[in-house]
Amino acid sequence: MRMYPSRIVCHAVALISLLAVSAGCVKRMSATNEPGKAEATAFATLRSLAVSADASRIELTSDKPFTYTSYKAGAPAKIVVDLSMTEPGSVASDIEVNRGNLRRIGLLRQPVGGGVLTRVEISLARDADFTVATDPSDKKKLLVTLMPAETEASALPPEVKEVLPVEAKIIEQTVSPEASPKPAESVSVVMLGEEVTAGQGAKAESGELQRRLNAIVTVKDGVELSIAGSVQTFNSFKLSKPDRIVLDIFGMKNALANSVVPIGAFGVANARVGSTPDKVRVVLDASQETLPPFEVVKSDLGLKIRFKPQTAGQAAPAAPFTPSPAAPVVASVPVPAAVKVEVPSPPHSRGSLETLDFNVVDGVSRITMKLSGTCEPGHPVQVAQGLSLSIKDCQVPKGLQRALDTSQFGSPVLAVTPYQVKVQGAFVAKVMVRLHGNPPFTMKRKGDILVLDVATPVTSPVAKLPASPSAARPATETELADELAPAARSEEMMVQIPRSEAGKRAAKKEYRGRRVTLEFSDADVRKIFQLIAEVSNLNFLIADDVTGTISIKLVNVPWDQALDVILDAKDLGMQQDGNIVQIKPKAKMQTQADAELAAKKAAELNMELSTAVFEVNYAAVSEVAIQFAALKSDRGTITKDDRTSRVIVKDIQTALDDMRQLLKTLDSPEKQVMIEARIVEATSTFTRDLGVQWGLHYKDGSASVAGINTVDTGFGGVVSSAGPGSTGSGGLGLGMSFGKLTSNIQLDMRLAAAATIGQVKIISTPKVVTLNNKAAKISQGQSIPYQTFSAEGTKTEFVEAALTLEVTPHITSDGAVSMKIKASNNSPGTGSPPPINKKEATTELVVANGETTVIGGIYVDSDTDSDTGIPFLADIPLLGWLFKSNTKQKTKTELLIFITPKVVI
């Protein structure tokens, strides 16, 4: 019995030693076999989630290196980080932060094929840039850093957001061999100190900020981007319908003040610039439908988009094989036009899917896969959601086992999801391509590159329903909306539906909606309206009594025209308020309008009558009363007081308010116009007299010759007896006597030479000011009496000889003045009774404010030349001037009328 306790102690010591040895062996075996676990169970697990004190940084810790994808979602601002092949572990509950710009952190576990994905959603108070990177010293730590306000990149404009797809880049982290991780501990959420925020991540970010896009300039052969710092990686691709060139520059920030830069050359209208935390996107929009061929090369400033001239008759180049926008291309390696180099794959013990890229090339959605080893792809099979591709003897790495959202590219491909399954002990890689519609597709393989092309239909979107309800299951509302939702987001649309009353639309209407193709057979009309609502990006409210089916085939028509056709076919009416469209039967819409009118009249009958006195300052009281009569209610009364220029109205308050608003428009002072006329009269006269007259006198007192005692005669020209210089006004007059030729005969001569020049100029300037559209008259002159004789006796009448201006102006909408004008300048002539010399002009014309124009003119030119002399002798050359006289007269008369209108404020 004394030995029993010692035996117990020995047994206990032996048992403890055995347990210790067993525990050590198990631990070493676990560490040894850890890398050899099956892929299906090799999931990472989140161990902790920590938020800094200022909520500017979030730290995630896992038991294995991270494989992640990050992008920014829409409103409200949200950062999404997808952790591939990672379990949330104990960090499965949402965290409310509500500090700084950080509001909430949510975690969601999503199964993907044979794997799992943990989605971390970080809700923000306002939009901000961010960076996601692993800790350089520990690959098991993932740091999400929010940028402060002063370093945020410019927000994306709406027109750039539409072509900026969700980031589809798969980031493969290189895992260095290291010791096996420690067993997972209990997970706790802690707050990091301020000193942790100034780590390596901030240094890396400051280095990135040195590379910035400073300017976009147009050069002789293309468009050049001025970039500060070196360009590391960039990617370019082309979108069609209309053509757009998209250039992504990775590791770059935007320093431009404007998000839209006009180009106006090479068929490019403008350049739109947007930015995300890891890249800057530049989109070149075509001014027409197409753009010339291009290439993107490095330049001295940074990058250049060089356009190549395309000669006539040149064949279109083959579709370039470019990588996905999500996969950056090293700038020093040009993008090949096609896959020309076949790189032999190294021997593998088993096949694998190494890379998967998605891109849109000239309207073709291209999925490019690189295979290695024993991978044998089969033929794509059409399934309910799209295409399913199986690749035998092929595995999918953990980093690729997640869904790529491609709906933002505006193509028939909505998503691409690679995953792997086991069939009879062998791995099979599956690629699920989700499509909308039923587009054609082709697949080809060259070496280790497998390319699946999905063509975009020409008339997209195409919505097809089953031929009959019994032939197949009717498409659900969600499926029909998914058919057209990506197309509605892919490009800009000009939406314009004019508001209609009681279902009436204009007979001639310009349709500007996006073109669609609709093919339906006995389809529910309500589902068709839901499709159009998706395309138009409007909210449709469809009444309960809108029912029935319709069979229709519309090919490549604007969606608003298709809507009108369907409304007319089903006798429906439409009414739009903002972005809400109501669709009801026309009869119901008319009944509703009548009911609203009846309710309005009934409400007016219960309103109290009030009295208002309106003072009229400028308008006519009678005209204002007539306008008020059109606005009064059935119980209203209107009276006017011309003495005080007031209108007294007794009516309901709403009618009085309408009248008061109308009076503000009507009772405004008219503009005044000053019209100035210039009537210019100019008379020019010229008179010249030249002549020689001979005189012969005979006087004989004894009358010895035939009983004649005196003879006085003159011959030659006609010369005044007083001579041209008798008035003392000039000229030359000369008389000579040659004495007596005999005792009874005397000869003498008279010579006359004179010229008279006269000029008369009379300017009359009447001026008058009048209101717009009111006639005015101004006159100055004299009334001349005339006596008339009749059976009634002698009667005296007066006739005006005056300067008169009559005008009626009208100010046009563009500020010019339209006038009806009558201008006259009548004067009395010589005689008894004197005649009236009339000078008048009547016209209608438009003259710009302050300008002068000639409305009319009269020009009279009179020229008189006369010779008087002895016949035959006057015709003798030179000597004939001794026997004749010459008189020459010239008279010129001009009358011009000028008009100058001026608007007086």
Tab-separated table of C-alpha atoms in Angstrom, residues 502-647:
chain	number	residue	atom	x	y	z
A	502	ALA	CA	-56.200	65.421	-72.495
A	503	GLY	CA	-53.978	63.118	-74.515
A	504	LYS	CA	-53.605	65.537	-77.456
A	505	ARG	CA	-50.238	65.701	-79.173
A	506	ALA	CA	-49.173	67.892	-82.044
A	507	ALA	CA	-49.706	66.409	-85.498
A	508	LYS	CA	-46.156	67.235	-86.506
A	509	LYS	CA	-43.553	66.545	-83.857
A	510	GLU	CA	-39.809	66.240	-83.955
A	511	TYR	CA	-38.773	62.939	-82.382
A	512	ARG	CA	-35.329	63.051	-80.818
A	513	GLY	CA	-35.319	59.970	-78.582
A	514	ARG	CA	-32.868	57.128	-78.806
A	515	ARG	CA	-33.668	54.633	-81.570
A	516	VAL	CA	-34.935	51.222	-80.504
A	517	THR	CA	-36.335	48.089	-82.112
A	518	LEU	CA	-39.428	46.526	-80.545
A	519	GLU	CA	-40.870	43.173	-81.614
A	520	PHE	CA	-43.899	41.948	-79.658
A	521	SER	CA	-46.625	39.391	-80.252
A	522	ASP	CA	-49.630	39.563	-77.912
A	523	ALA	CA	-47.505	41.238	-75.274
A	524	ASP	CA	-48.860	43.032	-72.209
A	525	VAL	CA	-48.937	46.744	-72.992
A	526	ARG	CA	-47.946	47.607	-69.404
A	527	LYS	CA	-44.635	45.745	-69.804
A	528	ILE	CA	-43.936	47.636	-73.021
A	529	PHE	CA	-44.361	50.895	-71.132
A	530	GLN	CA	-41.908	49.617	-68.519
A	531	LEU	CA	-39.355	48.952	-71.260
A	532	ILE	CA	-39.777	52.462	-72.655
A	533	ALA	CA	-39.432	53.871	-69.130
A	534	GLU	CA	-36.031	52.165	-68.831
A	535	VAL	CA	-34.838	53.552	-72.167
A	536	SER	CA	-36.124	57.091	-71.588
A	537	ASN	CA	-34.853	57.305	-67.996
A	538	LEU	CA	-38.236	58.721	-66.973
A	539	ASN	CA	-40.682	57.692	-64.258
A	540	PHE	CA	-43.875	56.162	-65.670
A	541	LEU	CA	-47.134	56.102	-63.664
A	542	ILE	CA	-49.562	53.715	-65.399
A	543	ALA	CA	-53.215	53.724	-64.357
A	544	ASP	CA	-54.864	50.499	-63.199
A	545	ASP	CA	-57.327	50.496	-66.113
A	546	VAL	CA	-54.517	50.467	-68.718
A	547	THR	CA	-54.746	46.829	-69.781
A	548	GLY	CA	-54.668	44.658	-72.858
A	549	THR	CA	-52.106	43.208	-75.227
A	550	ILE	CA	-50.549	44.458	-78.427
A	551	SER	CA	-48.638	42.967	-81.355
A	552	ILE	CA	-46.138	45.387	-82.808
A	553	LYS	CA	-42.919	45.447	-84.794
A	554	LEU	CA	-40.999	48.712	-84.861
A	555	VAL	CA	-37.472	48.666	-86.290
A	556	ASN	CA	-34.987	51.452	-85.550
A	557	VAL	CA	-37.454	54.153	-84.495
A	558	PRO	CA	-37.096	56.817	-81.753
A	559	TRP	CA	-38.532	55.631	-78.480
A	560	ASP	CA	-40.758	58.716	-78.106
A	561	GLN	CA	-42.287	58.014	-81.532
A	562	ALA	CA	-42.843	54.399	-80.516
A	563	LEU	CA	-44.579	55.648	-77.370
A	564	ASP	CA	-46.907	57.889	-79.393
A	565	VAL	CA	-47.755	55.048	-81.761
A	566	ILE	CA	-48.652	52.716	-78.890
A	567	LEU	CA	-50.708	55.417	-77.142
A	568	ASP	CA	-52.699	56.105	-80.311
A	569	ALA	CA	-53.218	52.397	-80.973
A	570	LYS	CA	-54.578	51.760	-77.464
A	571	ASP	CA	-56.538	55.056	-77.234
A	572	LEU	CA	-54.455	56.238	-74.285
A	573	GLY	CA	-53.401	59.694	-73.196
A	574	MET	CA	-50.172	60.961	-71.679
A	575	GLN	CA	-49.373	63.849	-69.358
A	576	GLN	CA	-45.860	64.768	-68.195
A	577	ASP	CA	-44.961	66.741	-65.079
A	578	GLY	CA	-41.169	67.058	-64.782
A	579	ASN	CA	-39.729	63.559	-65.138
A	580	ILE	CA	-42.992	61.805	-64.219
A	581	VAL	CA	-45.197	60.567	-67.074
A	582	GLN	CA	-48.799	59.574	-66.378
A	583	ILE	CA	-50.553	57.240	-68.813
A	584	LYS	CA	-54.334	56.888	-68.656
A	585	PRO	CA	-57.189	56.189	-71.079
A	586	LYS	CA	-58.199	59.289	-73.013
A	587	ALA	CA	-61.764	59.110	-71.752
A	588	LYS	CA	-60.571	58.992	-68.157
A	589	MET	CA	-58.175	61.868	-68.742
A	590	GLN	CA	-60.962	63.964	-70.270
A	591	THR	CA	-63.298	63.049	-67.440
A	592	GLN	CA	-60.645	64.009	-64.940
A	593	ALA	CA	-60.108	67.345	-66.682
A	594	ASP	CA	-63.857	68.025	-66.659
A	595	ALA	CA	-64.071	67.078	-63.003
A	596	GLU	CA	-61.182	69.415	-62.153
A	597	LEU	CA	-62.892	72.243	-64.053
A	598	ALA	CA	-66.209	71.597	-62.302
A	599	ALA	CA	-64.472	71.459	-58.932
A	600	LYS	CA	-62.728	74.737	-59.701
A	601	LYS	CA	-65.999	76.430	-60.587
A	602	ALA	CA	-67.676	75.013	-57.471
A	603	ALA	CA	-64.834	76.331	-55.341
A	604	GLU	CA	-65.181	79.754	-56.958
A	605	LEU	CA	-68.874	79.865	-56.029
A	606	ASN	CA	-67.944	79.481	-52.366
A	607	MET	CA	-65.268	82.175	-52.433
A	608	GLU	CA	-65.967	85.581	-50.922
A	609	LEU	CA	-66.216	88.566	-53.281
A	610	SER	CA	-63.814	91.470	-52.786
A	611	THR	CA	-63.666	94.952	-54.317
A	612	ALA	CA	-60.517	96.425	-55.820
A	613	VAL	CA	-59.882	99.804	-57.468
A	614	PHE	CA	-57.259	99.802	-60.212
A	615	GLU	CA	-55.630	103.084	-61.191
A	616	VAL	CA	-54.720	103.398	-64.858
A	617	ASN	CA	-51.880	105.769	-65.601
A	618	TYR	CA	-50.936	105.313	-69.257
A	619	ALA	CA	-53.373	102.925	-70.946
A	620	ALA	CA	-56.924	103.753	-71.991
A	621	VAL	CA	-59.476	102.959	-69.305
A	622	SER	CA	-61.917	101.397	-71.770
A	623	GLU	CA	-59.250	99.087	-73.174
A	624	VAL	CA	-58.226	97.942	-69.687
A	625	ALA	CA	-61.867	97.210	-68.803
A	626	ILE	CA	-62.205	95.040	-71.917
A	627	GLN	CA	-59.113	93.030	-70.931
A	628	PHE	CA	-60.380	92.600	-67.364
A	629	ALA	CA	-63.683	91.220	-68.665
A	630	ALA	CA	-61.838	88.204	-70.078
A	631	LEU	CA	-60.441	87.354	-66.611
A	632	LYS	CA	-63.436	87.867	-64.362
A	633	SER	CA	-65.451	85.030	-62.893
A	634	ASP	CA	-69.136	84.438	-63.473
A	635	ARG	CA	-70.053	86.545	-60.423
A	636	GLY	CA	-67.604	89.368	-61.094
A	637	THR	CA	-68.591	92.931	-62.105
A	638	ILE	CA	-66.444	95.627	-63.761
A	639	THR	CA	-67.116	99.381	-63.896
A	640	LYS	CA	-64.920	102.208	-65.154
A	641	ASP	CA	-64.529	105.853	-64.187
A	642	ASP	CA	-63.142	107.924	-67.052
A	643	ARG	CA	-62.850	111.086	-64.932
A	644	THR	CA	-60.342	109.597	-62.501
A	645	SER	CA	-58.949	106.944	-64.910
A	646	ARG	CA	-59.874	104.074	-62.607
A	647	VAL	CA	-61.447	100.645	-63.009
